[in-house]
Short mmCIF file of C-alpha atoms and ligand atoms in Angstrom, two decimals:
data_model
loop_
_atom_site.label_atom_id
_atom_site.label_comp_id
_atom_site.label_asym_id
_atom_site.label_seq_id
_atom_site.Cartn_x
_atom_site.Cartn_y
_atom_site.Cartn_z
CA MET Y 1 -19.93 41.27 -5.88
CA LEU Y 2 -18.70 44.86 -6.08
CA THR Y 3 -17.62 44.75 -2.45
CA PHE Y 4 -15.69 41.67 -3.22
CA ILE Y 5 -13.89 43.33 -6.26
CA CYS Y 6 -13.11 46.36 -4.09
CA LEU Y 7 -11.70 44.29 -1.38
CA ALA Y 8 -9.60 42.24 -3.76
CA LEU Y 9 -8.29 45.47 -5.32
CA ALA Y 10 -7.45 46.84 -1.90
CA VAL Y 11 -5.59 43.68 -0.89
CA GLY Y 12 -3.74 43.61 -4.21
CA LEU Y 13 -2.72 47.35 -3.77
CA GLY Y 14 -1.65 46.59 -0.22
CA ILE Y 15 0.57 43.65 -1.27
CA ALA Y 16 2.06 45.81 -4.16
CA LEU Y 17 2.77 48.63 -1.71
CA VAL Y 18 4.51 46.23 0.79
CA LYS Y 19 6.63 44.77 -2.12
CA LEU Y 20 7.53 48.24 -3.40
CA ALA Y 21 8.70 49.21 0.08
CA ASN Y 22 10.77 46.05 0.32
CA HIS Y 23 12.30 46.81 -3.01
CA ARG Y 24 13.18 50.26 -1.91
CA ARG Y 25 14.82 49.03 1.21
CA ALA Y 26 16.75 46.45 -0.85
CA VAL Y 27 17.95 49.25 -3.34
CA ARG Y 28 19.08 51.47 -0.44
CA SER Y 29 20.82 48.59 1.31
CA LEU Y 30 22.60 47.69 -2.09
CA HIS Y 31 23.66 51.32 -2.53
CA GLY Y 32 24.90 51.28 1.14
CA ALA Y 33 26.89 48.18 0.48
CA ILE Y 34 28.47 49.76 -2.66
CA ILE Y 35 29.45 52.84 -0.76
CA ARG Y 36 30.98 50.92 2.22
CA LYS Y 37 32.47 48.51 -0.18
CA GLN Y 38 31.33 45.58 1.85
CA PRO Y 39 29.54 42.52 0.39
CA PHE Y 40 25.67 42.84 0.17
CA LEU Y 41 23.82 40.23 2.38
CA ARG Y 42 20.47 39.28 1.03
CA GLU Y 43 19.14 37.76 4.12
CA ASP Y 44 19.47 41.23 5.75
CA VAL Y 45 16.89 42.55 3.38
CA PRO Y 46 13.91 40.00 3.07
CA GLY Y 47 12.40 41.89 0.12
CA ALA Y 48 15.49 41.26 -2.13
CA THR Y 49 14.37 37.90 -3.50
CA GLY Y 50 13.81 36.56 -6.92
CA GLY Y 51 16.02 35.87 -10.07
CA VAL Y 52 16.78 39.47 -10.96
CA TRP Y 53 17.78 40.29 -7.23
CA GLU Y 54 19.95 37.24 -7.10
CA ALA Y 55 21.88 38.11 -10.25
CA LEU Y 56 22.19 41.79 -9.29
CA CYS Y 57 23.48 40.96 -5.70
CA SER Y 58 26.11 38.56 -6.87
CA ALA Y 59 27.35 40.85 -9.67
CA THR Y 60 27.52 43.73 -7.22
CA ASN Y 61 29.36 41.56 -4.67
CA GLU Y 62 31.88 40.49 -7.29
CA LEU Y 63 32.58 44.17 -8.17
CA ILE Y 64 32.91 45.22 -4.59
CA THR Y 65 35.49 42.39 -4.08
CA GLU Y 66 37.44 43.28 -7.18
CA VAL Y 67 37.56 47.08 -6.30
CA GLY Y 68 38.75 46.04 -2.78
CA THR Y 69 41.55 43.83 -4.16
CA LEU Y 70 42.66 46.59 -6.52
CA GLN Y 71 42.72 49.12 -3.77
CA GLN Y 72 44.79 46.86 -1.56
CA GLN Y 73 47.24 46.30 -4.44
CA ARG Y 74 47.49 50.15 -5.02
CA SER Y 75 48.04 50.94 -1.29
CA GLY Y 76 50.41 48.17 -1.16
CA GLN Y 77 52.36 49.80 -4.08
CA LEU Y 78 52.27 53.18 -2.14
CA THR Y 79 53.69 51.49 1.04
CA GLN Y 80 56.28 49.67 -1.10
CA LEU Y 81 57.32 52.96 -2.71
CA GLU Y 82 57.41 54.64 0.65
CA ALA Y 83 59.80 52.02 1.93
CA THR Y 84 62.03 52.26 -1.06
CA LEU Y 85 62.14 56.03 -1.11
CA GLY Y 86 62.50 56.31 2.58
CA SER Y 87 66.17 55.37 2.45
CA LEU Y 88 67.03 57.66 -0.42
CA GLN Y 89 69.31 60.60 0.22
CA GLU Y 90 67.39 62.69 -2.16
CA ALA Y 91 64.18 64.19 -0.71
CA VAL Y 92 61.04 62.93 -2.62
CA LEU Y 93 57.57 64.32 -2.39
CA ILE Y 94 54.33 63.04 -4.03
CA VAL Y 95 51.14 65.08 -4.20
CA ASP Y 96 47.78 64.09 -5.54
CA ALA Y 97 45.63 65.83 -8.13
CA ASN Y 98 44.25 68.17 -5.28
CA ASN Y 99 47.79 68.95 -3.85
CA TYR Y 100 47.32 66.64 -0.86
CA ILE Y 101 50.67 65.11 0.22
CA MET Y 102 50.57 61.37 -0.35
CA LEU Y 103 54.23 60.69 0.18
CA ALA Y 104 57.14 62.41 1.77
CA ASN Y 105 60.39 60.50 2.62
CA LYS Y 106 62.80 61.11 5.61
CA ALA Y 107 65.21 63.17 3.58
CA LEU Y 108 62.32 65.72 2.78
CA LYS Y 109 61.57 66.05 6.44
CA GLU Y 110 65.20 66.89 7.09
CA ILE Y 111 64.92 69.78 4.59
CA PHE Y 112 61.74 71.10 6.23
CA PRO Y 113 62.22 70.10 9.96
CA ARG Y 114 59.29 72.33 10.97
CA ALA Y 115 56.89 70.50 8.76
CA LYS Y 116 55.55 67.70 10.96
CA ASP Y 117 52.87 64.99 10.14
CA ILE Y 118 52.69 66.29 6.68
CA LEU Y 119 51.07 63.11 5.06
CA GLY Y 120 47.50 63.89 4.04
CA GLN Y 121 47.87 67.60 4.45
CA ARG Y 122 47.56 70.18 1.62
CA LEU Y 123 50.93 71.38 0.16
CA GLU Y 124 50.16 75.10 0.70
CA ILE Y 125 49.70 74.51 4.44
CA VAL Y 126 52.99 72.60 4.87
CA LEU Y 127 55.27 74.45 2.51
CA HIS Y 128 54.42 78.19 2.25
CA SER Y 129 55.54 79.08 -1.17
CA VAL Y 130 53.39 80.43 -3.93
CA VAL Y 131 56.28 79.94 -6.38
CA PHE Y 132 56.38 76.19 -5.54
CA LEU Y 133 52.51 75.83 -5.95
CA ASN Y 134 52.88 77.52 -9.36
CA HIS Y 135 55.61 75.10 -10.26
CA VAL Y 136 53.57 72.17 -9.28
CA ASP Y 137 50.77 73.43 -11.56
CA ALA Y 138 53.31 73.91 -14.36
CA VAL Y 139 54.61 70.38 -13.95
CA ARG Y 140 51.06 69.09 -14.21
CA ARG Y 141 50.60 71.03 -17.49
CA GLY Y 142 53.93 69.82 -18.76
CA VAL Y 143 55.33 73.37 -19.07
CA ALA Y 144 57.77 73.53 -16.17
CA GLN Y 145 61.54 73.98 -16.37
CA PRO Y 146 63.34 70.58 -15.85
CA GLN Y 147 65.15 71.97 -12.71
CA TYR Y 148 63.83 74.83 -10.79
CA GLU Y 149 65.41 76.65 -7.82
CA ILE Y 150 62.99 77.75 -5.19
CA GLU Y 151 63.57 79.94 -2.05
CA PHE Y 152 61.43 78.71 0.88
CA VAL Y 153 61.15 81.30 3.68
CA ASP Y 154 59.80 80.11 7.04
CA GLY Y 155 60.15 82.89 9.73
CA ASN Y 156 63.89 83.46 10.01
CA ASP Y 157 64.80 80.28 8.28
CA THR Y 158 65.45 80.52 4.50
CA ARG Y 159 66.20 77.47 2.35
CA TRP Y 160 67.14 77.19 -1.29
CA VAL Y 161 65.92 73.92 -2.90
CA GLU Y 162 66.43 72.72 -6.40
CA VAL Y 163 63.22 70.83 -7.49
CA THR Y 164 62.73 68.40 -10.40
CA GLY Y 165 59.19 67.18 -10.92
CA THR Y 166 57.13 65.09 -13.21
CA SER Y 167 53.52 63.98 -13.32
CA ILE Y 168 52.46 60.30 -12.63
CA PRO Y 169 49.18 58.36 -12.78
CA PRO Y 170 47.48 58.20 -9.31
CA LEU Y 171 48.59 55.25 -7.26
CA ASN Y 172 45.28 54.86 -5.51
CA GLY Y 173 43.18 54.37 -8.66
CA GLN Y 174 41.56 57.81 -8.38
CA LYS Y 175 41.20 60.19 -11.35
CA GLY Y 176 43.60 63.17 -11.98
CA GLN Y 177 47.27 63.65 -12.15
CA TRP Y 178 49.74 63.13 -9.30
CA VAL Y 179 53.02 64.72 -9.24
CA ILE Y 180 56.31 63.45 -7.99
CA PHE Y 181 59.29 65.69 -7.03
CA VAL Y 182 62.93 65.19 -6.21
CA LEU Y 183 64.28 68.01 -4.09
CA HIS Y 184 67.98 68.98 -3.36
CA ASP Y 185 68.85 71.31 -0.58
CA ILE Y 186 71.24 73.81 -2.09
CA THR Y 187 71.15 76.21 0.78
CA LYS Y 188 74.92 75.87 1.67
CA LEU Y 189 75.93 76.43 -1.92
CA LYS Y 190 73.76 79.38 -2.19
CA ARG Y 191 75.21 80.88 0.99
CA LEU Y 192 78.78 80.24 -0.23
CA GLU Y 193 77.84 81.86 -3.50
CA LEU Y 194 76.56 84.98 -1.69
CA VAL Y 195 79.74 85.11 0.61
CA ARG Y 196 81.92 84.86 -2.65
CA LYS Y 197 79.95 87.64 -4.35
CA ASP Y 198 80.03 89.86 -1.24
CA PHE Y 199 83.76 89.21 -0.83
CA VAL Y 200 84.53 90.05 -4.57
CA ALA Y 201 82.34 93.24 -4.25
CA ASN Y 202 84.14 94.34 -1.02
CA VAL Y 203 87.65 93.64 -2.40
CA SER Y 204 86.79 95.60 -5.56
CA HIS Y 205 85.43 98.50 -3.54
CA GLU Y 206 88.49 98.50 -1.17
CA LEU Y 207 90.98 98.48 -4.07
CA ARG Y 208 89.10 101.08 -6.13
CA THR Y 209 89.55 103.99 -3.72
CA PRO Y 210 93.32 104.00 -3.28
CA LEU Y 211 93.83 103.13 -6.91
CA SER Y 212 91.76 106.01 -8.18
CA VAL Y 213 93.54 108.46 -5.89
CA ILE Y 214 96.94 107.18 -6.97
CA LYS Y 215 95.82 107.40 -10.65
CA GLY Y 216 94.57 110.88 -10.16
CA TYR Y 217 97.69 112.31 -8.47
CA ILE Y 218 100.07 110.57 -11.04
CA GLU Y 219 97.97 112.01 -13.94
CA THR Y 220 98.24 115.58 -12.36
CA LEU Y 221 102.02 115.08 -11.87
CA VAL Y 222 102.59 113.84 -15.34
CA GLU Y 223 100.48 116.60 -16.99
CA GLY Y 224 101.85 119.56 -14.97
CA HIS Y 225 105.18 118.28 -13.85
CA GLU Y 226 106.85 121.59 -14.92
CA GLU Y 227 104.40 123.92 -13.36
CA ILE Y 228 103.51 122.22 -10.08
CA PRO Y 229 105.38 123.84 -7.17
CA LEU Y 230 107.80 121.62 -5.26
CA VAL Y 231 105.75 121.82 -2.03
CA ASP Y 232 102.55 120.43 -3.79
CA ARG Y 233 104.53 117.90 -5.65
CA ALA Y 234 105.99 116.61 -2.26
CA ARG Y 235 102.42 116.51 -0.82
CA PHE Y 236 101.08 114.66 -3.87
CA LEU Y 237 103.86 112.17 -3.64
CA LYS Y 238 103.23 111.64 0.08
CA THR Y 239 99.59 110.98 -0.70
CA ILE Y 240 100.57 108.46 -3.44
CA GLU Y 241 102.80 106.75 -0.89
CA ARG Y 242 100.08 106.58 1.76
CA HIS Y 243 97.55 105.00 -0.59
CA THR Y 244 100.24 102.62 -2.06
CA GLU Y 245 100.92 101.52 1.53
CA ARG Y 246 97.23 101.05 1.99
CA LEU Y 247 96.94 98.86 -1.11
CA ASN Y 248 100.01 96.95 0.10
CA SER Y 249 98.40 96.28 3.54
CA LEU Y 250 95.24 95.22 1.90
CA LEU Y 251 96.96 92.65 -0.35
CA GLU Y 252 99.01 91.36 2.44
CA ASP Y 253 96.03 90.81 4.66
CA LEU Y 254 94.13 89.24 1.75
CA LEU Y 255 97.01 86.82 1.14
CA THR Y 256 97.28 85.96 4.92
CA LEU Y 257 93.54 85.25 4.94
CA SER Y 258 93.58 83.07 1.82
CA ARG Y 259 96.58 81.14 3.32
CA LEU Y 260 94.84 80.70 6.64
CA GLU Y 261 91.66 79.46 4.80
CA SER Y 262 93.66 77.08 2.60
CA ILE Y 263 93.82 73.26 3.14
CA ASN Y 264 97.35 73.68 4.27
CA PRO Y 265 97.44 76.95 6.44
CA GLY Y 266 101.08 76.23 7.38
CA LEU Y 267 100.79 76.15 11.20
CA ARG Y 268 104.20 75.74 12.76
CA ARG Y 269 103.80 74.78 16.38
CA GLU Y 270 106.52 74.82 18.94
CA ALA Y 271 106.72 74.97 22.78
CA VAL Y 272 106.66 78.74 23.48
CA SER Y 273 106.39 80.62 26.75
CA LEU Y 274 103.30 82.84 26.26
CA ALA Y 275 104.49 85.14 29.02
CA ASP Y 276 107.80 85.84 27.20
CA LEU Y 277 106.00 86.18 23.83
CA VAL Y 278 103.51 88.78 25.19
CA ASP Y 279 106.16 90.60 27.18
CA GLY Y 280 108.37 91.02 24.04
CA ILE Y 281 105.45 92.44 22.06
CA MET Y 282 104.45 94.77 24.78
CA GLY Y 283 108.02 96.02 24.99
CA GLU Y 284 108.09 96.76 21.26
CA PHE Y 285 104.75 98.57 21.41
CA ARG Y 286 105.86 100.77 24.33
CA ALA Y 287 108.69 102.07 22.10
CA ARG Y 288 106.24 103.01 19.26
CA PRO Y 289 105.02 106.59 18.84
CA GLU Y 290 101.38 105.55 18.61
CA ALA Y 291 101.66 104.11 22.24
CA SER Y 292 103.25 107.20 23.63
CA GLY Y 293 100.05 108.64 25.19
CA HIS Y 294 98.68 105.26 26.42
CA HIS Y 295 99.30 103.18 29.59
CA LEU Y 296 100.40 99.60 28.49
CA THR Y 297 100.07 97.30 31.34
CA CYS Y 298 100.59 93.45 31.40
CA GLU Y 299 99.95 90.64 33.94
CA MET Y 300 101.11 87.14 33.19
CA ASP Y 301 100.08 84.12 35.43
CA PRO Y 302 103.37 82.11 35.90
CA GLY Y 303 101.21 78.96 35.86
CA VAL Y 304 100.52 79.44 32.06
CA GLY Y 305 104.02 78.00 31.23
CA ARG Y 306 104.96 76.77 27.68
CA LEU Y 307 102.17 76.18 24.98
CA LEU Y 308 102.46 74.43 21.67
CA ILE Y 309 101.72 77.33 19.40
CA ASP Y 310 102.94 78.96 16.10
CA PRO Y 311 104.85 81.89 17.54
CA LEU Y 312 104.69 84.06 14.49
CA LYS Y 313 100.93 83.65 13.96
CA MET Y 314 100.20 84.10 17.79
CA THR Y 315 102.40 87.29 17.63
CA GLN Y 316 100.29 88.56 14.65
CA VAL Y 317 97.10 87.93 16.87
CA CYS Y 318 98.50 89.87 19.74
CA GLU Y 319 99.79 92.67 17.55
CA ASN Y 320 96.48 93.08 15.83
CA LEU Y 321 94.55 93.32 19.12
CA ILE Y 322 97.07 95.62 20.81
CA ALA Y 323 97.24 97.89 17.62
CA ASN Y 324 93.46 98.07 17.47
CA ALA Y 325 93.24 99.04 21.16
CA LEU Y 326 95.78 101.85 20.49
CA LYS Y 327 94.14 102.93 17.19
CA TYR Y 328 90.63 103.17 18.44
CA THR Y 329 91.05 104.56 22.01
CA PRO Y 330 92.22 108.02 22.77
CA ALA Y 331 95.54 108.90 24.39
CA GLY Y 332 95.49 108.70 28.09
CA THR Y 333 93.53 105.44 28.32
CA THR Y 334 94.95 102.05 29.45
CA VAL Y 335 95.54 98.94 27.45
CA HIS Y 336 95.91 95.96 29.69
CA VAL Y 337 96.92 92.42 28.55
CA GLU Y 338 96.49 89.53 30.85
CA ALA Y 339 97.13 85.73 30.69
CA ARG Y 340 95.54 83.24 33.17
CA ARG Y 341 95.54 79.44 33.41
CA ARG Y 342 92.15 77.89 33.95
CA GLN Y 343 91.88 74.08 34.17
CA LYS Y 344 92.52 72.82 30.64
CA GLU Y 345 92.95 76.27 28.87
CA VAL Y 346 94.78 79.53 28.92
CA MET Y 347 92.76 82.71 28.85
CA LEU Y 348 94.33 85.72 27.13
CA THR Y 349 92.62 89.08 27.45
CA PHE Y 350 93.19 92.48 25.80
CA ALA Y 351 91.22 95.15 27.63
CA ASP Y 352 91.10 98.85 26.88
CA THR Y 353 89.33 101.77 28.61
CA GLY Y 354 88.38 103.39 25.18
CA PRO Y 355 84.93 104.34 23.77
CA GLY Y 356 83.74 100.82 23.51
CA ILE Y 357 81.59 99.30 20.56
CA PRO Y 358 77.84 99.50 20.19
CA ALA Y 359 75.99 96.21 21.04
CA ASP Y 360 74.61 95.95 17.40
CA ASP Y 361 78.12 95.82 15.87
CA LEU Y 362 79.47 93.17 18.24
CA PRO Y 363 78.04 90.10 16.46
CA HIS Y 364 79.57 91.31 13.07
CA LEU Y 365 82.98 92.33 14.42
CA PHE Y 366 84.92 89.27 13.18
CA GLU Y 367 83.44 89.37 9.55
CA ARG Y 368 85.64 90.30 6.71
CA PHE Y 369 85.75 94.07 5.94
CA TYR Y 370 83.35 94.92 8.89
CA ARG Y 371 84.14 98.25 10.59
CA VAL Y 372 82.38 100.27 13.13
CA ASP Y 373 83.54 103.54 12.02
CA LYS Y 374 84.61 103.15 8.49
CA GLY Y 375 86.23 106.68 8.10
CA ARG Y 376 88.30 106.24 11.23
CA SER Y 377 89.51 102.75 10.21
CA ARG Y 378 90.68 103.86 6.86
CA ASP Y 379 92.30 107.07 8.19
CA LYS Y 380 94.25 104.79 10.57
CA GLY Y 381 95.26 102.55 7.67
CA GLY Y 382 92.84 99.74 8.69
CA THR Y 383 91.83 97.14 6.15
CA GLY Y 384 88.82 95.68 8.05
CA LEU Y 385 90.51 92.30 7.84
CA GLY Y 386 92.56 92.30 11.12
CA LEU Y 387 89.98 90.66 13.38
CA SER Y 388 89.01 88.08 10.77
CA ILE Y 389 92.72 87.00 10.63
CA VAL Y 390 92.73 86.90 14.47
CA LYS Y 391 89.74 84.63 14.46
CA HIS Y 392 91.19 82.22 11.80
CA ILE Y 393 94.61 81.97 13.67
CA VAL Y 394 92.86 81.26 17.06
CA GLN Y 395 90.59 78.66 15.56
CA LEU Y 396 93.54 76.97 13.90
CA HIS Y 397 95.02 76.59 17.34
CA GLY Y 398 91.77 75.01 18.52
CA GLY Y 399 90.79 78.05 20.52
CA ARG Y 400 87.95 80.66 20.70
CA VAL Y 401 87.97 84.33 20.49
CA TRP Y 402 85.18 86.77 21.58
CA VAL Y 403 84.46 90.38 22.53
CA ASP Y 404 82.77 92.16 25.36
CA SER Y 405 82.19 95.93 25.23
CA THR Y 406 80.40 98.70 26.94
CA VAL Y 407 79.98 101.99 25.21
CA GLY Y 408 81.80 104.62 27.22
CA LYS Y 409 83.71 102.17 29.39
CA GLY Y 410 85.88 100.10 27.14
CA THR Y 411 86.35 96.81 25.11
CA THR Y 412 87.92 93.52 26.02
CA PHE Y 413 88.85 90.91 23.56
CA SER Y 414 89.31 87.34 25.04
CA ILE Y 415 91.10 84.40 23.55
CA SER Y 416 90.95 80.83 25.18
CA LEU Y 417 93.57 78.34 23.94
CA PRO Y 418 93.61 74.74 24.96
CA LEU Y 419 96.63 73.74 27.03
CA SER Y 420 97.27 70.71 24.78
CA PRO Y 421 96.81 71.02 21.06
CA ASN Y 422 94.27 68.08 20.99
CA GLY Y 423 91.90 70.01 23.32
P1 ADP W 501 90.59 97.54 10.98
O1 ADP W 501 91.59 97.17 9.98
O2 ADP W 501 89.44 98.34 10.51
O3 ADP W 501 91.10 97.82 12.21
P2 ADP W 501 89.68 95.07 12.32
O4 ADP W 501 89.08 93.78 11.70
O5 ADP W 501 90.98 94.91 13.03
O6 ADP W 501 89.80 96.06 11.10
O7 ADP W 501 88.61 95.65 13.23
C1 ADP W 501 87.30 95.90 12.87
C2 ADP W 501 86.65 97.08 13.43
O8 ADP W 501 86.42 96.82 14.83
C3 ADP W 501 87.46 98.32 13.34
O9 ADP W 501 87.29 98.90 12.17
C4 ADP W 501 86.90 99.10 14.62
O10 ADP W 501 85.80 99.88 14.12
C5 ADP W 501 86.45 98.10 15.67
N1 ADP W 501 87.41 97.89 16.68
C6 ADP W 501 88.38 96.94 16.81
N2 ADP W 501 89.05 96.95 17.97
C7 ADP W 501 88.46 97.91 18.64
C8 ADP W 501 88.62 98.55 19.91
N3 ADP W 501 89.57 98.03 20.75
N4 ADP W 501 87.87 99.57 20.28
C9 ADP W 501 86.92 100.01 19.48
N5 ADP W 501 86.65 99.53 18.27
C10 ADP W 501 87.45 98.54 17.86
#
């Protein structure tokens, strides 16, 4: 009898253990289905039978289907949003609660061309800016300025961007706060602002020196006009005259530049023989005292013929370049001007055998107020605007100007002008 009871107990325990193992398998399989978000199939797990299992399985499957539908709807929303924002001119960026990029439209990729395949990447890996990351955080906390200017530096490339952001609920049903940003590229504006500020600072600086010299000498003359000896008075007046002339040249050059940069620069083209124009200018320079120690030579290709140019403005170009060659090269050197016809253009070169210009200065030479030797330029009455005026006039004629120079050997300024004004 005891043996029978023991046997029955052992069989019962065995059955219970098998059932427990089946239930465990069923629970694991149910859990797997939830994670995979795929319907739970009872026939895959023989142990999952009975009323409770039946009800649990169908409730779980309903939930899984519902979650799937919701997620599809949400990702549909994101795709729809992407399609709508894609065509916007404004750059749009959406990041999730962990700063992963969820959406970036075409305009954004134009602002940051180096950022490729940015969807799904972390913000800090794509846009290297601590300021922007702090701003994202401030937007999430609702303490950000409505519009914020941020400077993005990527190697040699610097961009200024105006950013407006607000937080939104996640579009994929997850928790946390997403943030949407509209970005405006204001790099061009910022650069213009810098150029304007530089220009105002340069002009003020250029005006200040002659004005303070003139003021100083006039005060001395007014205060001591009875005691100052005549020789000193004459010297003071000469200095005042020199600085007044400097102010005058500066204002004239500034006015010329501002006219050339205006919408209507007043180009008056007529058919002109370039050879005659250059010959005339060279003749005038040969008669000037500053050219007395130099050799001025000229070679005009007869094939150049007549060009449709503004003779007054082109005269200013030639005079500036020849005057520079005489100013910055010592007596005894040669200044050679040459014109050649080449297919659809005319090449005009102004070469000197002077001291040359260091390579580092060459890229800046046509900038306003740029001087290689500031003292020498001012002593010679230079304003630092001559080459900038040359560049503007040549460009208005549809041409190009550039410089080649070797220190110790000399400098050549070259101009190419199209034979026909339409290029
Ligand atoms: P500036 O009024 O000072 O002459 P420019 O714009 O005409 O101004 O020239 C800019 C600078 O370029 C000059 O200050 C001078 O340092 C340099 N430069 C121009 N032409 C020559 C030249 N032929 N040889 C050497 N340096 C030159």
